[in-house]
Tab-separated table of C-alpha atoms in Angstrom:
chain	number	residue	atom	x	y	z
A	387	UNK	CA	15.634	-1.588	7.938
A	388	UNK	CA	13.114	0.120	5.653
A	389	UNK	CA	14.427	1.520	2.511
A	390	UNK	CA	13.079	5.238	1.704
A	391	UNK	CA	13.417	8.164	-0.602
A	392	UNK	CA	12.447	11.868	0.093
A	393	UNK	CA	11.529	14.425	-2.110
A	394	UNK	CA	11.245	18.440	-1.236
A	395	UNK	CA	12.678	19.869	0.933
A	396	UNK	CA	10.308	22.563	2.867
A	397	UNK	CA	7.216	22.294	3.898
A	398	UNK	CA	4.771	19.551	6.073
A	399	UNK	CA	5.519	16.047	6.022
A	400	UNK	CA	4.087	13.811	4.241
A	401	UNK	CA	4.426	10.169	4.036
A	402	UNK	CA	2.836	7.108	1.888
A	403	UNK	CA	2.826	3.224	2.271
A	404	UNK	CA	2.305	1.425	-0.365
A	405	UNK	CA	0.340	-2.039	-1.004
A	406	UNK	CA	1.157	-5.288	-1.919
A	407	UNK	CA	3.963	-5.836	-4.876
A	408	UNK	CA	3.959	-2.476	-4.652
A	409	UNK	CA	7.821	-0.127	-4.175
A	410	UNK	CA	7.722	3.450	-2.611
A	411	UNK	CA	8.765	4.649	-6.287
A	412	UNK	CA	5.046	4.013	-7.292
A	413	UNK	CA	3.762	6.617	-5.434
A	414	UNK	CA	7.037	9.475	-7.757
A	415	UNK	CA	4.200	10.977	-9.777
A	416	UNK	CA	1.930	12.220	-6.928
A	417	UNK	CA	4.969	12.723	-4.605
A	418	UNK	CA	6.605	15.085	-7.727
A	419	UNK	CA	2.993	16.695	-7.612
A	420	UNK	CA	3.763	17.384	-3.915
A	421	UNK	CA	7.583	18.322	-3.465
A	422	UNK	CA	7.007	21.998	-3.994
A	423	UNK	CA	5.681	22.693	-1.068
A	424	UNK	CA	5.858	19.657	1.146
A	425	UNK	CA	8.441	17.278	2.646
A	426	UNK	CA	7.292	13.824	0.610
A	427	UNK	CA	8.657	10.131	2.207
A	428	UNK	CA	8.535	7.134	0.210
A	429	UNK	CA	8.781	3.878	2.198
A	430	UNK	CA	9.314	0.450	0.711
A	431	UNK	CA	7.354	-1.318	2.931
A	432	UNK	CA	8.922	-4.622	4.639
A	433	UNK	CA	9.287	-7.664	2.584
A	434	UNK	CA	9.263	-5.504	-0.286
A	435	UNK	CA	11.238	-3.201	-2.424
A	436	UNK	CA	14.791	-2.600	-1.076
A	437	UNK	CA	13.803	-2.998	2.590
A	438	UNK	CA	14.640	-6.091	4.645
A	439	UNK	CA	12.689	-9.234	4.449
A	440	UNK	CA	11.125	-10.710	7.650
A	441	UNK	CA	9.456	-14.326	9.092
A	442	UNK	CA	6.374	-12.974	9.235
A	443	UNK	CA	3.644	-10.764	7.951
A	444	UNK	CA	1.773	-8.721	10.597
A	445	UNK	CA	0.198	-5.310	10.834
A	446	UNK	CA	1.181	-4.327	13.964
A	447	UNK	CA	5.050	-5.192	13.130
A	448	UNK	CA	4.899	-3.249	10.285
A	449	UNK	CA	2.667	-0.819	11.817
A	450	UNK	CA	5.521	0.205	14.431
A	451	UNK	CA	8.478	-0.475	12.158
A	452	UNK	CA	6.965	2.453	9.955
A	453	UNK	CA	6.260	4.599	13.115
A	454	UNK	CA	10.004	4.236	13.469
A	455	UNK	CA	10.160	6.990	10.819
A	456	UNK	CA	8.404	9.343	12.466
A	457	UNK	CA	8.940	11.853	15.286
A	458	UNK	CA	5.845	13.645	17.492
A	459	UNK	CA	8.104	17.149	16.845
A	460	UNK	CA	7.618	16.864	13.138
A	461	UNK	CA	3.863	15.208	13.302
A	462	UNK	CA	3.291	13.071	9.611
A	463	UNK	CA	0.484	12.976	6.926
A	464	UNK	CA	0.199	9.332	6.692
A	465	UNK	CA	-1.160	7.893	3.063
A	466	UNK	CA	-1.454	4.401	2.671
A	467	UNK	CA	-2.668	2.272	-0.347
A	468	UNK	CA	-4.525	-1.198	0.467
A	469	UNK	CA	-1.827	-3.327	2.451
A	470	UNK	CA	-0.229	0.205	3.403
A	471	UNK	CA	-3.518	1.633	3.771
A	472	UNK	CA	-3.721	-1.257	6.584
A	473	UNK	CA	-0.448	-0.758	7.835
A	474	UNK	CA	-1.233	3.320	8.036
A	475	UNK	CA	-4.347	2.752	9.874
A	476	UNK	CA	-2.992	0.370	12.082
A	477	UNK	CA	0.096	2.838	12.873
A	478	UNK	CA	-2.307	6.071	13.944
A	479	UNK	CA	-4.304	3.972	16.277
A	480	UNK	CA	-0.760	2.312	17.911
A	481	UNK	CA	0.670	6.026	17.613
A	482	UNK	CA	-1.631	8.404	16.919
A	483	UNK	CA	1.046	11.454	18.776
A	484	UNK	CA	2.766	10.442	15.478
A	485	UNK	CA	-0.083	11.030	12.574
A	486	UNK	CA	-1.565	14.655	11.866
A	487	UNK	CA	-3.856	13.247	9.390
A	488	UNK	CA	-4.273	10.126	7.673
A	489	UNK	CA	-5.499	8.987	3.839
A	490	UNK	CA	-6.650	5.740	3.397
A	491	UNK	CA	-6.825	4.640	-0.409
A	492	UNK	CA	-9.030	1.758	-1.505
A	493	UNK	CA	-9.161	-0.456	1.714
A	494	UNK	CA	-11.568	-0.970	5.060
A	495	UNK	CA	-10.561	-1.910	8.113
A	496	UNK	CA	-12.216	-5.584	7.913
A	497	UNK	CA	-10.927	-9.260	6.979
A	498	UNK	CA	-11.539	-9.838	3.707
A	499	UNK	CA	-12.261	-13.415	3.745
A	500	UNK	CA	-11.443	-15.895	0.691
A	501	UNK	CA	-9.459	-15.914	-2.075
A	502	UNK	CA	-8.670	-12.851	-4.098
A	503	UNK	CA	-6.882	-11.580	-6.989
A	504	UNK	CA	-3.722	-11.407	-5.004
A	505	UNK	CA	-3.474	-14.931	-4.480
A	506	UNK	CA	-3.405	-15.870	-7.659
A	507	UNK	CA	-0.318	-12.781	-9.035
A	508	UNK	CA	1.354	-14.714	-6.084
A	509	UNK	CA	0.997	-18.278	-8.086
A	510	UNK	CA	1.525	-17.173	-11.302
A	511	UNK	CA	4.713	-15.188	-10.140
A	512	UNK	CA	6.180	-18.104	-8.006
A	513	UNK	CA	5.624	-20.236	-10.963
A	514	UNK	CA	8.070	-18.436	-13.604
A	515	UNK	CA	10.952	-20.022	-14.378
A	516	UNK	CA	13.240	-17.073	-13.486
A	517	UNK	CA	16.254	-18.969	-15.119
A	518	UNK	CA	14.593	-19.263	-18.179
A	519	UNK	CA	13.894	-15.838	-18.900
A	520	UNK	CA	16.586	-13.825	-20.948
A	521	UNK	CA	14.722	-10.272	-21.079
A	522	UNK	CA	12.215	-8.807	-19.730
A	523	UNK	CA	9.748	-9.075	-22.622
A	524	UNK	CA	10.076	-13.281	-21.495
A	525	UNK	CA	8.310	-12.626	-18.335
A	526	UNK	CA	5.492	-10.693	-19.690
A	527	UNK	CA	4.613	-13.077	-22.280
A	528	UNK	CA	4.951	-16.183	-19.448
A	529	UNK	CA	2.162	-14.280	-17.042
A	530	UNK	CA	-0.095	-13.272	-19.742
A	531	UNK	CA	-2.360	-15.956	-19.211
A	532	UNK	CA	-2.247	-16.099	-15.776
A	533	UNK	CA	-2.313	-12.265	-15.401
A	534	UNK	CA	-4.095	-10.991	-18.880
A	535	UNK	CA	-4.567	-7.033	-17.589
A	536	UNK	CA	-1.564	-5.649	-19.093
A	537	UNK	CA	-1.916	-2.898	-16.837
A	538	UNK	CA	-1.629	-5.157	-13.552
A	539	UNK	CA	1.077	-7.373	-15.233
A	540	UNK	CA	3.534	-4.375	-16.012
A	541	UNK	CA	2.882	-3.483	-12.380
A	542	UNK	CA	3.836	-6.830	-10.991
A	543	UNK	CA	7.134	-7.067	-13.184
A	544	UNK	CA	8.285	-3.436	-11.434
A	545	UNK	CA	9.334	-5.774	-8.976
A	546	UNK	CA	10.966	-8.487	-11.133
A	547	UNK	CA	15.429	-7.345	-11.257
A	548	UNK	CA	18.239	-8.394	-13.214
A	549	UNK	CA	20.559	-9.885	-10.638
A	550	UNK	CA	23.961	-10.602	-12.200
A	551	UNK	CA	23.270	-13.138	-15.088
A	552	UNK	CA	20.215	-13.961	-13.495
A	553	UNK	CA	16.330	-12.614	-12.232
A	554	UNK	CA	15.056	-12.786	-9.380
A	555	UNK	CA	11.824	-11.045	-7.463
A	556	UNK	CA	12.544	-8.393	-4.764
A	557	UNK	CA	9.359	-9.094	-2.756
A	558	UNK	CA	9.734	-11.923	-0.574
A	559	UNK	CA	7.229	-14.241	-2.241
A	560	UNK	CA	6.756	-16.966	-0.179
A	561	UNK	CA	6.631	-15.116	3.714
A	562	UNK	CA	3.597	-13.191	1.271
A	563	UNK	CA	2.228	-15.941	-0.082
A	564	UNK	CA	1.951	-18.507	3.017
A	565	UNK	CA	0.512	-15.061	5.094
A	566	UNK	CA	-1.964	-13.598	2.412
A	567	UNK	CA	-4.577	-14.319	4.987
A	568	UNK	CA	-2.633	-11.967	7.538
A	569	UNK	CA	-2.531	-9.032	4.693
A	570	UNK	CA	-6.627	-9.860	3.805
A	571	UNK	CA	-7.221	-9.629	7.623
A	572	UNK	CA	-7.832	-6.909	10.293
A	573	UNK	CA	-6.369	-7.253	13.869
A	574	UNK	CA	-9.438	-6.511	15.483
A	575	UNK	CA	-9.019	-8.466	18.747
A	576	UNK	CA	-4.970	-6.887	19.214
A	577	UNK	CA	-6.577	-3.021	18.844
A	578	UNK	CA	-9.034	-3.455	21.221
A	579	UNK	CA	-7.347	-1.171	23.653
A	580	UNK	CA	-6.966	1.291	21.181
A	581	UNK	CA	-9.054	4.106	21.255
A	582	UNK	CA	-10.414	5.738	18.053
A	583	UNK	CA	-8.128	7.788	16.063
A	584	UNK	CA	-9.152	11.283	16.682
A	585	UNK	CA	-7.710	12.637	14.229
A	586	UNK	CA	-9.201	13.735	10.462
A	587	UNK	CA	-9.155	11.003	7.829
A	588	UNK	CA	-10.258	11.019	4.260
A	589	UNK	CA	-10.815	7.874	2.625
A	590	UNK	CA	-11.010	7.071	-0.960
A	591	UNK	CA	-12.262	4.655	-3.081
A	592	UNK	CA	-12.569	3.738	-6.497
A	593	UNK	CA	-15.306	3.217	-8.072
A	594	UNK	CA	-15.408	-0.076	-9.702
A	595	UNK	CA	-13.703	-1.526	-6.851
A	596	UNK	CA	-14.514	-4.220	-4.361
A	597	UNK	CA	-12.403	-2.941	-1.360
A	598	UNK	CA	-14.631	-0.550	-0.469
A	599	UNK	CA	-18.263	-0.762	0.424
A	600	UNK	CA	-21.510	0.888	1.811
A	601	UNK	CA	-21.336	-2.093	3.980
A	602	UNK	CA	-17.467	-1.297	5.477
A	603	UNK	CA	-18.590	2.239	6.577
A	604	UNK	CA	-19.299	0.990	10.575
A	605	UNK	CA	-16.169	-0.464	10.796
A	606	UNK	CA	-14.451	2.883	9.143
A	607	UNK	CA	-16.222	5.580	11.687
A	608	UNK	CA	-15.760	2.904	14.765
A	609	UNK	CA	-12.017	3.128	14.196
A	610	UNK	CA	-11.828	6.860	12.613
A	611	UNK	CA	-14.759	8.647	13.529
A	612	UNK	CA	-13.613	11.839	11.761
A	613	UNK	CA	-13.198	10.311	8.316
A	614	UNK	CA	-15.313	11.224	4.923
A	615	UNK	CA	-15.129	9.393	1.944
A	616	UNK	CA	-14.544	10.241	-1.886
A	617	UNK	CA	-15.087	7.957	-4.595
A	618	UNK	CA	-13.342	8.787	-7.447
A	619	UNK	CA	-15.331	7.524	-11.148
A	620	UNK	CA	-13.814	5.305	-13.452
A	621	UNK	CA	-11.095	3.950	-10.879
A	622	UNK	CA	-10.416	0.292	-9.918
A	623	UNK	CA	-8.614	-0.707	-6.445
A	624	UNK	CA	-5.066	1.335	-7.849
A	625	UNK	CA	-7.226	4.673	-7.408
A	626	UNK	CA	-3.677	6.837	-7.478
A	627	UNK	CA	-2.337	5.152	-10.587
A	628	UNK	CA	-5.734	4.777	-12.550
A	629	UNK	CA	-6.770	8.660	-12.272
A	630	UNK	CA	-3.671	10.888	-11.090
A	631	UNK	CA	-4.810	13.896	-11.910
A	632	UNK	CA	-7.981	13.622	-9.659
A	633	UNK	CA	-6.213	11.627	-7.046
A	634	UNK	CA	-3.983	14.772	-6.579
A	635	UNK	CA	-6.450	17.307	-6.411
A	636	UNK	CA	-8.189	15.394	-3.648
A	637	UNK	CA	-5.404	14.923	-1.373
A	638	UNK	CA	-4.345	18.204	-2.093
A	639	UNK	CA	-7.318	19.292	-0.569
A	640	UNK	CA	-7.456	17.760	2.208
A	641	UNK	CA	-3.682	17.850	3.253
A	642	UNK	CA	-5.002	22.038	2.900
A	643	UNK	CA	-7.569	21.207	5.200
């Protein structure tokens, strides 16, 4: 079962899926930005948050589990963030009756091969000694090495809870971990049936980000022919958390559209 929260209560519906280590409460500031005049879902994506834990990682699971949400009466405005971002596009191809538009923040629809940054937040965390910590301020001295970006480091210990006497992670670490290949991929070869999603798509990018690029942009209009893209300045791959203000204004815009 997916854990979500809703804010507003009038208005369209909107709808965002968040990335990896990431909680539906990341998205509160743009979704408080929103409430007045729209119907905002958070999701805690699977394997993270308060929603269940699975085997596996796969887009199309998620993809449909998501879509489980969602009713063609009461179409959604999908936005999804990286792994979300994934799991979003994935979603209006499988169902696109379900999506009246879709945002895709800071991610292509490719397979990002090799290691990445990911890999190694998913060492350092799985290498903590939970039992040793007695407050929080333990933790973020133990992953400053490992992480140094205070900014990324407070964002991996949202998901770090006080359970009882004890701490333990609410993503499920090591179904993440042994799949980070799945989450870095694209299932091409299962959405070949698929036809384009026809409907309108912005997707945005930060600047100094690698999850993006001129190179991507084939794969993008094959998929979602009716998408533009915005860069926003002076934003890494958390576009939404690294410039709010503009991040707001854009999808305001288009959800106007």
């Amino acid at each position: 079962m997916l854990n979500t929260t809703t804010l507003g209560e009038s208005g369209p519906l909107v709808a965002f899926c968040h990335g990896l280590f990431g909680q539906g409460k990341n998205w509160t500031t743009v979704a408080k930005a929103l409430a007045a005049d729209h119907r905002v879902l958070l999701v805690d994506m699977p394997n993270h948050g308060r929603s269940d834990w699975h085997d596996r990682v796969d887009y199309l699971d998620m993809a449909d589990e998501v879509a489980g949400l969602f009713s063609a009466d009461d179409r959604v405005s999908l936005v999804g963030h990286s792994m979300g971002g994934k799991t979003a596009m994935v979603l209006a191809l499988r169902h696109p009756e379900l999506v009246e538009r879709l945002c895709v923040v800071d991610i292509s629809p490719v397979d990002y091969h090799g290691r990445t940054e990911f890999e190694g937040f998913i060492d350092a965390m799985q290498r903590l000694d939970l039992d040793a910590l007695t407050r929080r301020s333990d933790a973020d001295e133990a992953l400053a090495d490992a992480v140094p970006n205070r900014t990324v480091r407070s964002f991996l210990l949202q998901n770090l809870r006080r359970d009882g006497d004890s701490w333990a992670w609410q993503p499920n670490l090591e179904v993440l971990g042994r799949d980070l290949a799945v989450l870095g991929g694209w299932p091409d070869d299962r959405l070949d049936p698929a036809a384009p999603y026809p409907g309108p798509v912005l997707w945005v990018a930060g600047q100094t980000s690698p999850y993006v690029k001129d190179e991507y942009g084939d794969a993008m209009n094959r998929w979602f022919p009716q998408n533009r893209k915005v860069t926003v300045k002076n934003a890494g791959h958390w576009v939404h958390s690294e410039q709010p203000e503009v991040f707001v204004e854009v999808l305001r815009r288009f959800l106007a559209s």
